[in-house]
Tab-separated table of C-alpha atoms in Angstrom:
chain	number	residue	atom	x	y	z
A	477	MET	CA	-10.358	45.057	37.419
A	478	ASP	CA	-12.013	45.415	34.338
A	479	GLY	CA	-12.353	49.562	33.697
A	480	ARG	CA	-16.297	49.195	33.417
A	481	ARG	CA	-17.871	51.796	36.007
A	482	ASN	CA	-19.740	48.867	37.178
A	483	PHE	CA	-21.678	49.800	40.433
A	484	ASP	CA	-24.202	53.159	40.158
A	485	ALA	CA	-23.202	54.266	44.280
A	486	VAL	CA	-20.472	51.869	46.800
A	487	VAL	CA	-21.180	52.381	50.339
A	488	PHE	CA	-18.304	52.815	52.416
A	489	GLY	CA	-18.617	52.307	55.585
A	490	ALA	CA	-21.604	49.953	55.263
A	491	THR	CA	-20.706	48.681	58.585
A	492	GLY	CA	-21.294	50.871	60.410
A	493	PHE	CA	-24.943	52.246	61.870
A	494	THR	CA	-25.315	54.650	58.740
A	495	GLY	CA	-23.800	53.347	55.994
A	496	GLN	CA	-25.945	50.361	56.998
A	497	ARG	CA	-29.321	52.708	56.721
A	498	VAL	CA	-28.073	54.332	53.563
A	499	LEU	CA	-27.113	50.511	51.970
A	500	LYS	CA	-30.497	49.653	52.737
A	501	GLU	CA	-32.332	52.589	51.606
A	502	LEU	CA	-30.758	52.178	47.832
A	503	VAL	CA	-31.361	48.577	47.733
A	504	SER	CA	-35.051	48.937	49.285
A	505	GLN	CA	-34.960	51.201	45.848
A	506	GLY	CA	-34.821	48.095	43.838
A	507	LYS	CA	-33.339	50.850	40.958
A	508	GLY	CA	-28.986	50.377	40.150
A	509	ARG	CA	-26.554	48.209	41.199
A	510	TYR	CA	-24.777	48.560	44.712
A	511	ALA	CA	-22.141	47.877	46.921
A	512	ALA	CA	-21.004	47.471	49.945
A	513	ALA	CA	-17.752	49.314	50.589
A	514	GLY	CA	-14.994	48.846	53.462
A	515	ARG	CA	-11.883	46.917	55.144
A	516	SER	CA	-14.154	43.639	56.289
A	517	ARG	CA	-14.377	41.299	53.803
A	518	ASP	CA	-17.173	39.021	56.448
A	519	LYS	CA	-18.216	42.334	57.770
A	520	LEU	CA	-19.160	42.846	54.445
A	521	SER	CA	-20.570	40.394	53.399
A	522	LYS	CA	-22.965	40.364	56.876
A	523	VAL	CA	-24.426	43.814	55.592
A	524	ALA	CA	-24.613	41.833	52.384
A	525	GLN	CA	-27.135	39.859	53.594
A	526	SER	CA	-29.572	41.881	55.514
A	527	CYS	CA	-30.296	44.160	52.817
A	528	GLY	CA	-31.007	41.550	50.144
A	529	GLY	CA	-28.247	39.829	50.129
A	530	ALA	CA	-28.163	38.676	46.053
A	531	GLY	CA	-28.004	42.613	44.602
A	532	VAL	CA	-25.387	43.716	46.860
A	533	GLU	CA	-21.710	43.001	45.830
A	534	ILE	CA	-18.308	44.011	48.394
A	535	VAL	CA	-16.117	45.649	47.733
A	536	VAL	CA	-13.211	45.738	50.001
A	537	ALA	CA	-11.456	48.793	50.440
A	538	ASP	CA	-8.977	51.282	52.881
A	539	THR	CA	-8.537	53.947	54.148
A	540	GLU	CA	-4.712	53.749	54.496
A	541	ASP	CA	-4.090	51.463	51.060
A	542	SER	CA	-4.713	53.582	47.807
A	543	ASP	CA	-4.826	51.752	45.330
A	544	THR	CA	-7.948	49.440	47.028
A	545	LEU	CA	-9.373	53.363	47.458
A	546	LEU	CA	-8.752	54.445	43.409
A	547	HIS	CA	-10.031	50.826	42.800
A	548	MET	CA	-13.704	51.700	44.499
A	549	ALA	CA	-14.140	54.516	42.773
A	550	GLN	CA	-13.346	53.806	39.745
A	551	SER	CA	-15.648	51.230	39.755
A	552	THR	CA	-18.722	53.465	40.319
A	553	ARG	CA	-20.012	55.831	38.653
């Protein structure tokens, strides 16, 4: 990570029902940079595609790995 806060919001748990709905709503507004976050890169890729793909980035983070959570938090404004 380069130390910049690249995202306006990161939706942690984006592969779940509520996370998907929140991410789709944010993307539909088209006013920011968003990331889908969770444990599975494959599942997150599918969610990002369903939200329009190009505008959604992926952050792999796991509640049992504090370094990944720190990276996720530090990448968000």
